[in-house]
Amino acid sequence: MTTALPVALLDLDGTLMDSASGIAASVRHAYAQVGLPAPAEAVIRSFAGPPITWSFTTHGVGAEQLDTAVAAYGTHFSDVGVWDTRVFDGIPEALVALREAGVLLVVATAKPLRWAEPICAETGLTPLLDHVVGAPDDESETKGEIIGRALAWVRGTVGEAGYRAVMLGDREHDVHGAAEHGVPCLGARWGYGGEDELRTAGAADVLASPAEVPAAVLARVTG
């Protein structure tokens, strides 16, 4: 009898790392480039995590301006914003504990892979992870589609052994995207969405700090 491999799918921005200030600067630049006033700071902070096209269209950027806004954001973020980030305190220790417990760790992020991979390397996360799945350069995929590709990689890796997965994320998009694939999502309250957003979206539980991650993940994917 084979034992299903435990898997943790991990959001990046707002879950493993605090990247809000770099994202915010690039968002402000994009609004300036299309001649629109930037939203309030609390709204700008909410851009960290969801697909950027969704955030722009939700907050006042029209269809005729969207491509320009996305391109302006991407250029500024590549040059400046991507490096303005830090790993949340306690995350490395949580990842080490999960790896030692035999959990496969796969990042599933709406940040394009061309940024996600180098920033994971720069911040020291890469040696603690098994794989990174990011958005395409045009950021056209939903979080559900990105999670689907992450799970396809898991299936190709574990083969007939199968897997039991849980998602860890800080926004409603993580919860809904995971639910599209029948995967429960643990909410990261230290991120950008907040407890109310996560619980309303249907998070299986909301964790107060990274210190709670190992036990909460193992409770969902082992036993």
PDB file of N, CA, C and O in Angstrom, residues 134-187:
ATOM      1  N   GLY A 134       5.093  30.052 -11.339  1.00  0.00           N
ATOM      2  CA  GLY A 134       4.662  31.442 -11.376  1.00  0.00           C
ATOM      3  C   GLY A 134       3.790  31.721 -12.575  1.00  0.00           C
ATOM      4  O   GLY A 134       3.564  30.863 -13.424  1.00  0.00           O
ATOM      5  N   ALA A 135       3.296  32.950 -12.632  1.00  0.00           N
ATOM      6  CA  ALA A 135       2.449  33.363 -13.742  1.00  0.00           C
ATOM      7  C   ALA A 135       3.274  33.533 -15.015  1.00  0.00           C
ATOM      8  O   ALA A 135       4.485  33.732 -14.964  1.00  0.00           O
ATOM      9  N   PRO A 136       2.615  33.483 -16.181  1.00  0.00           N
ATOM     10  CA  PRO A 136       3.306  33.837 -17.422  1.00  0.00           C
ATOM     11  C   PRO A 136       3.635  35.331 -17.413  1.00  0.00           C
ATOM     12  O   PRO A 136       3.119  36.092 -16.596  1.00  0.00           O
ATOM     13  N   ASP A 137       4.493  35.752 -18.321  1.00  0.00           N
ATOM     14  CA  ASP A 137       4.935  37.144 -18.339  1.00  0.00           C
ATOM     15  C   ASP A 137       3.793  38.134 -18.466  1.00  0.00           C
ATOM     16  O   ASP A 137       3.859  39.239 -17.927  1.00  0.00           O
ATOM     17  N   ASP A 138       2.727  37.765 -19.191  1.00  0.00           N
ATOM     18  CA  ASP A 138       1.612  38.699 -19.360  1.00  0.00           C
ATOM     19  C   ASP A 138       0.619  38.656 -18.205  1.00  0.00           C
ATOM     20  O   ASP A 138      -0.379  39.381 -18.206  1.00  0.00           O
ATOM     21  N   GLU A 139       0.880  37.809 -17.212  1.00  0.00           N
ATOM     22  CA  GLU A 139       0.058  37.696 -15.997  1.00  0.00           C
ATOM     23  C   GLU A 139      -1.413  37.445 -16.324  1.00  0.00           C
ATOM     24  O   GLU A 139      -2.313  37.932 -15.634  1.00  0.00           O
ATOM     25  N   SER A 140      -1.646  36.666 -17.364  1.00  0.00           N
ATOM     26  CA  SER A 140      -3.012  36.455 -17.845  1.00  0.00           C
ATOM     27  C   SER A 140      -3.748  35.340 -17.107  1.00  0.00           C
ATOM     28  O   SER A 140      -4.968  35.223 -17.252  1.00  0.00           O
ATOM     29  N   GLU A 141      -3.038  34.516 -16.353  1.00  0.00           N
ATOM     30  CA  GLU A 141      -3.685  33.383 -15.700  1.00  0.00           C
ATOM     31  C   GLU A 141      -4.319  33.777 -14.373  1.00  0.00           C
ATOM     32  O   GLU A 141      -3.831  34.652 -13.655  1.00  0.00           O
ATOM     33  N   THR A 142      -5.407  33.072 -14.030  1.00  0.00           N
ATOM     34  CA  THR A 142      -6.003  33.207 -12.706  1.00  0.00           C
ATOM     35  C   THR A 142      -5.178  32.421 -11.697  1.00  0.00           C
ATOM     36  O   THR A 142      -4.347  31.590 -12.061  1.00  0.00           O
ATOM     37  N   LYS A 143      -5.437  32.664 -10.413  1.00  0.00           N
ATOM     38  CA  LYS A 143      -4.713  31.895  -9.398  1.00  0.00           C
ATOM     39  C   LYS A 143      -5.090  30.418  -9.475  1.00  0.00           C
ATOM     40  O   LYS A 143      -4.246  29.544  -9.263  1.00  0.00           O
ATOM     41  N   GLY A 144      -6.335  30.139  -9.842  1.00  0.00           N
ATOM     42  CA  GLY A 144      -6.734  28.748 -10.002  1.00  0.00           C
ATOM     43  C   GLY A 144      -5.955  28.043 -11.093  1.00  0.00           C
ATOM     44  O   GLY A 144      -5.582  26.871 -10.948  1.00  0.00           O
ATOM     45  N   GLU A 145      -5.690  28.740 -12.193  1.00  0.00           N
ATOM     46  CA  GLU A 145      -4.915  28.150 -13.281  1.00  0.00           C
ATOM     47  C   GLU A 145      -3.467  27.909 -12.863  1.00  0.00           C
ATOM     48  O   GLU A 145      -2.865  26.883 -13.215  1.00  0.00           O
ATOM     49  N   ILE A 146      -2.917  28.835 -12.112  1.00  0.00           N
ATOM     50  CA  ILE A 146      -1.542  28.677 -11.627  1.00  0.00           C
ATOM     51  C   ILE A 146      -1.446  27.498 -10.667  1.00  0.00           C
ATOM     52  O   ILE A 146      -0.524  26.672 -10.750  1.00  0.00           O
ATOM     53  N   ILE A 147      -2.404  27.399  -9.768  1.00  0.00           N
ATOM     54  CA  ILE A 147      -2.427  26.263  -8.840  1.00  0.00           C
ATOM     55  C   ILE A 147      -2.603  24.952  -9.605  1.00  0.00           C
ATOM     56  O   ILE A 147      -1.980  23.931  -9.266  1.00  0.00           O
ATOM     57  N   GLY A 148      -3.399  24.984 -10.652  1.00  0.00           N
ATOM     58  CA  GLY A 148      -3.571  23.787 -11.472  1.00  0.00           C
ATOM     59  C   GLY A 148      -2.261  23.324 -12.082  1.00  0.00           C
ATOM     60  O   GLY A 148      -1.980  22.115 -12.126  1.00  0.00           O
ATOM     61  N   ARG A 149      -1.443  24.270 -12.557  1.00  0.00           N
ATOM     62  CA  ARG A 149      -0.142  23.886 -13.115  1.00  0.00           C
ATOM     63  C   ARG A 149       0.796  23.362 -12.034  1.00  0.00           C
ATOM     64  O   ARG A 149       1.597  22.449 -12.273  1.00  0.00           O
ATOM     65  N   ALA A 150       0.704  23.948 -10.836  1.00  0.00           N
ATOM     66  CA  ALA A 150       1.522  23.449  -9.729  1.00  0.00           C
ATOM     67  C   ALA A 150       1.144  22.009  -9.384  1.00  0.00           C
ATOM     68  O   ALA A 150       2.017  21.157  -9.156  1.00  0.00           O
ATOM     69  N   LEU A 151      -0.149  21.729  -9.366  1.00  0.00           N
ATOM     70  CA  LEU A 151      -0.597  20.368  -9.050  1.00  0.00           C
ATOM     71  C   LEU A 151      -0.237  19.393 -10.166  1.00  0.00           C
ATOM     72  O   LEU A 151       0.052  18.222  -9.902  1.00  0.00           O
ATOM     73  N   ALA A 152      -0.228  19.864 -11.407  1.00  0.00           N
ATOM     74  CA  ALA A 152       0.206  18.996 -12.509  1.00  0.00           C
ATOM     75  C   ALA A 152       1.664  18.609 -12.330  1.00  0.00           C
ATOM     76  O   ALA A 152       2.053  17.455 -12.584  1.00  0.00           O
ATOM     77  N   TRP A 153       2.496  19.565 -11.889  1.00  0.00           N
ATOM     78  CA  TRP A 153       3.898  19.249 -11.623  1.00  0.00           C
ATOM     79  C   TRP A 153       4.006  18.240 -10.481  1.00  0.00           C
ATOM     80  O   TRP A 153       4.808  17.299 -10.550  1.00  0.00           O
ATOM     81  N   VAL A 154       3.187  18.412  -9.445  1.00  0.00           N
ATOM     82  CA  VAL A 154       3.198  17.468  -8.326  1.00  0.00           C
ATOM     83  C   VAL A 154       2.839  16.070  -8.809  1.00  0.00           C
ATOM     84  O   VAL A 154       3.521  15.088  -8.475  1.00  0.00           O
ATOM     85  N   ARG A 155       1.792  15.965  -9.594  1.00  0.00           N
ATOM     86  CA  ARG A 155       1.374  14.645 -10.096  1.00  0.00           C
ATOM     87  C   ARG A 155       2.471  14.000 -10.924  1.00  0.00           C
ATOM     88  O   ARG A 155       2.718  12.791 -10.824  1.00  0.00           O
ATOM     89  N   GLY A 156       3.150  14.788 -11.742  1.00  0.00           N
ATOM     90  CA  GLY A 156       4.237  14.249 -12.533  1.00  0.00           C
ATOM     91  C   GLY A 156       5.422  13.825 -11.695  1.00  0.00           C
ATOM     92  O   GLY A 156       6.205  12.954 -12.098  1.00  0.00           O
ATOM     93  N   THR A 157       5.556  14.415 -10.527  1.00  0.00           N
ATOM     94  CA  THR A 157       6.688  14.125  -9.645  1.00  0.00           C
ATOM     95  C   THR A 157       6.434  12.912  -8.753  1.00  0.00           C
ATOM     96  O   THR A 157       7.313  12.067  -8.580  1.00  0.00           O
ATOM     97  N   VAL A 158       5.228  12.824  -8.199  1.00  0.00           N
ATOM     98  CA  VAL A 158       4.959  11.754  -7.224  1.00  0.00           C
ATOM     99  C   VAL A 158       4.467  10.479  -7.892  1.00  0.00           C
ATOM    100  O   VAL A 158       4.514   9.400  -7.288  1.00  0.00           O
ATOM    101  N   GLY A 159       3.966  10.582  -9.123  1.00  0.00           N
ATOM    102  CA  GLY A 159       3.522   9.390  -9.827  1.00  0.00           C
ATOM    103  C   GLY A 159       2.375   8.678  -9.134  1.00  0.00           C
ATOM    104  O   GLY A 159       1.445   9.312  -8.622  1.00  0.00           O
ATOM    105  N   GLU A 160       2.471   7.356  -9.079  1.00  0.00           N
ATOM    106  CA  GLU A 160       1.374   6.545  -8.562  1.00  0.00           C
ATOM    107  C   GLU A 160       1.199   6.671  -7.059  1.00  0.00           C
ATOM    108  O   GLU A 160       0.164   6.249  -6.529  1.00  0.00           O
ATOM    109  N   ALA A 161       2.168   7.232  -6.371  1.00  0.00           N
ATOM    110  CA  ALA A 161       2.042   7.357  -4.918  1.00  0.00           C
ATOM    111  C   ALA A 161       0.888   8.279  -4.531  1.00  0.00           C
ATOM    112  O   ALA A 161       0.274   8.112  -3.483  1.00  0.00           O
ATOM    113  N   GLY A 162       0.576   9.251  -5.403  1.00  0.00           N
ATOM    114  CA  GLY A 162      -0.485  10.189  -5.079  1.00  0.00           C
ATOM    115  C   GLY A 162      -0.018  11.223  -4.063  1.00  0.00           C
ATOM    116  O   GLY A 162       1.126  11.197  -3.597  1.00  0.00           O
ATOM    117  N   TYR A 163      -0.904  12.131  -3.725  1.00  0.00           N
ATOM    118  CA  TYR A 163      -0.522  13.201  -2.799  1.00  0.00           C
ATOM    119  C   TYR A 163      -1.740  13.691  -2.013  1.00  0.00           C
ATOM    120  O   TYR A 163      -2.896  13.468  -2.409  1.00  0.00           O
ATOM    121  N   ARG A 164      -1.450  14.340  -0.906  1.00  0.00           N
ATOM    122  CA  ARG A 164      -2.459  15.087  -0.136  1.00  0.00           C
ATOM    123  C   ARG A 164      -1.933  16.506  -0.002  1.00  0.00           C
ATOM    124  O   ARG A 164      -0.833  16.715   0.528  1.00  0.00           O
ATOM    125  N   ALA A 165      -2.693  17.465  -0.490  1.00  0.00           N
ATOM    126  CA  ALA A 165      -2.189  18.836  -0.569  1.00  0.00           C
ATOM    127  C   ALA A 165      -3.011  19.809   0.265  1.00  0.00           C
ATOM    128  O   ALA A 165      -4.210  19.613   0.497  1.00  0.00           O
ATOM    129  N   VAL A 166      -2.335  20.872   0.678  1.00  0.00           N
ATOM    130  CA  VAL A 166      -2.982  22.018   1.305  1.00  0.00           C
ATOM    131  C   VAL A 166      -2.311  23.266   0.751  1.00  0.00           C
ATOM    132  O   VAL A 166      -1.127  23.245   0.400  1.00  0.00           O
ATOM    133  N   MET A 167      -3.063  24.343   0.645  1.00  0.00           N
ATOM    134  CA  MET A 167      -2.546  25.639   0.190  1.00  0.00           C
ATOM    135  C   MET A 167      -2.328  26.530   1.398  1.00  0.00           C
ATOM    136  O   MET A 167      -3.075  26.458   2.385  1.00  0.00           O
ATOM    137  N   LEU A 168      -1.312  27.387   1.336  1.00  0.00           N
ATOM    138  CA  LEU A 168      -1.112  28.426   2.344  1.00  0.00           C
ATOM    139  C   LEU A 168      -1.070  29.753   1.607  1.00  0.00           C
ATOM    140  O   LEU A 168      -0.216  29.954   0.736  1.00  0.00           O
ATOM    141  N   GLY A 169      -1.982  30.666   1.922  1.00  0.00           N
ATOM    142  CA  GLY A 169      -2.018  31.940   1.226  1.00  0.00           C
ATOM    143  C   GLY A 169      -2.691  33.016   2.054  1.00  0.00           C
ATOM    144  O   GLY A 169      -3.350  32.719   3.054  1.00  0.00           O
ATOM    145  N   ASP A 170      -2.552  34.260   1.606  1.00  0.00           N
ATOM    146  CA  ASP A 170      -3.052  35.377   2.415  1.00  0.00           C
ATOM    147  C   ASP A 170      -4.227  36.120   1.785  1.00  0.00           C
ATOM    148  O   ASP A 170      -4.743  37.056   2.390  1.00  0.00           O
ATOM    149  N   ARG A 171      -4.663  35.720   0.572  1.00  0.00           N
ATOM    150  CA  ARG A 171      -5.743  36.437  -0.093  1.00  0.00           C
ATOM    151  C   ARG A 171      -6.869  35.493  -0.493  1.00  0.00           C
ATOM    152  O   ARG A 171      -6.687  34.279  -0.590  1.00  0.00           O
ATOM    153  N   GLU A 172      -8.039  36.070  -0.763  1.00  0.00           N
ATOM    154  CA  GLU A 172      -9.183  35.277  -1.189  1.00  0.00           C
ATOM    155  C   GLU A 172      -8.899  34.503  -2.470  1.00  0.00           C
ATOM    156  O   GLU A 172      -9.440  33.419  -2.685  1.00  0.00           O
ATOM    157  N   HIS A 173      -8.026  35.056  -3.324  1.00  0.00           N
ATOM    158  CA  HIS A 173      -7.686  34.382  -4.575  1.00  0.00           C
ATOM    159  C   HIS A 173      -7.002  33.035  -4.318  1.00  0.00           C
ATOM    160  O   HIS A 173      -7.188  32.083  -5.073  1.00  0.00           O
ATOM    161  N   ASP A 174      -6.227  32.974  -3.251  1.00  0.00           N
ATOM    162  CA  ASP A 174      -5.583  31.710  -2.887  1.00  0.00           C
ATOM    163  C   ASP A 174      -6.628  30.682  -2.454  1.00  0.00           C
ATOM    164  O   ASP A 174      -6.558  29.513  -2.844  1.00  0.00           O
ATOM    165  N   VAL A 175      -7.584  31.137  -1.661  1.00  0.00           N
ATOM    166  CA  VAL A 175      -8.632  30.234  -1.168  1.00  0.00           C
ATOM    167  C   VAL A 175      -9.477  29.726  -2.327  1.00  0.00           C
ATOM    168  O   VAL A 175      -9.716  28.515  -2.469  1.00  0.00           O
ATOM    169  N   HIS A 176      -9.952  30.658  -3.167  1.00  0.00           N
ATOM    170  CA  HIS A 176     -10.811  30.267  -4.277  1.00  0.00           C
ATOM    171  C   HIS A 176     -10.056  29.423  -5.303  1.00  0.00           C
ATOM    172  O   HIS A 176     -10.595  28.448  -5.843  1.00  0.00           O
ATOM    173  N   GLY A 177      -8.814  29.809  -5.594  1.00  0.00           N
ATOM    174  CA  GLY A 177      -8.030  29.052  -6.561  1.00  0.00           C
ATOM    175  C   GLY A 177      -7.770  27.633  -6.110  1.00  0.00           C
ATOM    176  O   GLY A 177      -7.848  26.689  -6.909  1.00  0.00           O
ATOM    177  N   ALA A 178      -7.462  27.455  -4.832  1.00  0.00           N
ATOM    178  CA  ALA A 178      -7.252  26.112  -4.295  1.00  0.00           C
ATOM    179  C   ALA A 178      -8.542  25.305  -4.328  1.00  0.00           C
ATOM    180  O   ALA A 178      -8.543  24.109  -4.661  1.00  0.00           O
ATOM    181  N   ALA A 179      -9.658  25.959  -4.005  1.00  0.00           N
ATOM    182  CA  ALA A 179     -10.952  25.260  -3.972  1.00  0.00           C
ATOM    183  C   ALA A 179     -11.336  24.723  -5.339  1.00  0.00           C
ATOM    184  O   ALA A 179     -12.014  23.688  -5.439  1.00  0.00           O
ATOM    185  N   GLU A 180     -10.903  25.394  -6.414  1.00  0.00           N
ATOM    186  CA  GLU A 180     -11.179  24.897  -7.768  1.00  0.00           C
ATOM    187  C   GLU A 180     -10.609  23.496  -7.981  1.00  0.00           C
ATOM    188  O   GLU A 180     -11.085  22.758  -8.846  1.00  0.00           O
ATOM    189  N   HIS A 181      -9.618  23.133  -7.185  1.00  0.00           N
ATOM    190  CA  HIS A 181      -8.958  21.835  -7.326  1.00  0.00           C
ATOM    191  C   HIS A 181      -9.200  20.939  -6.111  1.00  0.00           C
ATOM    192  O   HIS A 181      -8.504  19.936  -5.945  1.00  0.00           O
ATOM    193  N   GLY A 182     -10.172  21.311  -5.291  1.00  0.00           N
ATOM    194  CA  GLY A 182     -10.500  20.500  -4.121  1.00  0.00           C
ATOM    195  C   GLY A 182      -9.447  20.517  -3.034  1.00  0.00           C
ATOM    196  O   GLY A 182      -9.365  19.592  -2.226  1.00  0.00           O
ATOM    197  N   VAL A 183      -8.639  21.581  -2.995  1.00  0.00           N
ATOM    198  CA  VAL A 183      -7.561  21.688  -2.016  1.00  0.00           C
ATOM    199  C   VAL A 183      -7.946  22.715  -0.949  1.00  0.00           C
ATOM    200  O   VAL A 183      -8.302  23.846  -1.283  1.00  0.00           O
ATOM    201  N   PRO A 184      -7.873  22.357   0.339  1.00  0.00           N
ATOM    202  CA  PRO A 184      -8.163  23.342   1.379  1.00  0.00           C
ATOM    203  C   PRO A 184      -7.057  24.385   1.462  1.00  0.00           C
ATOM    204  O   PRO A 184      -5.914  24.121   1.091  1.00  0.00           O
ATOM    205  N   CYS A 185      -7.417  25.562   1.957  1.00  0.00           N
ATOM    206  CA  CYS A 185      -6.435  26.645   2.063  1.00  0.00           C
ATOM    207  C   CYS A 185      -6.359  27.153   3.489  1.00  0.00           C
ATOM    208  O   CYS A 185      -7.384  27.470   4.108  1.00  0.00           O
ATOM    209  N   LEU A 186      -5.148  27.218   4.006  1.00  0.00           N
ATOM    210  CA  LEU A 186      -4.882  27.837   5.296  1.00  0.00           C
ATOM    211  C   LEU A 186      -4.552  29.306   5.061  1.00  0.00           C
ATOM    212  O   LEU A 186      -3.736  29.631   4.195  1.00  0.00           O
ATOM    213  N   GLY A 187      -5.174  30.195   5.816  1.00  0.00           N
ATOM    214  CA  GLY A 187      -4.956  31.618   5.643  1.00  0.00           C
ATOM    215  C   GLY A 187      -3.774  32.129   6.450  1.00  0.00           C
ATOM    216  O   GLY A 187      -3.583  31.734   7.601  1.00  0.00           O
TER     217      GLY A 187
END
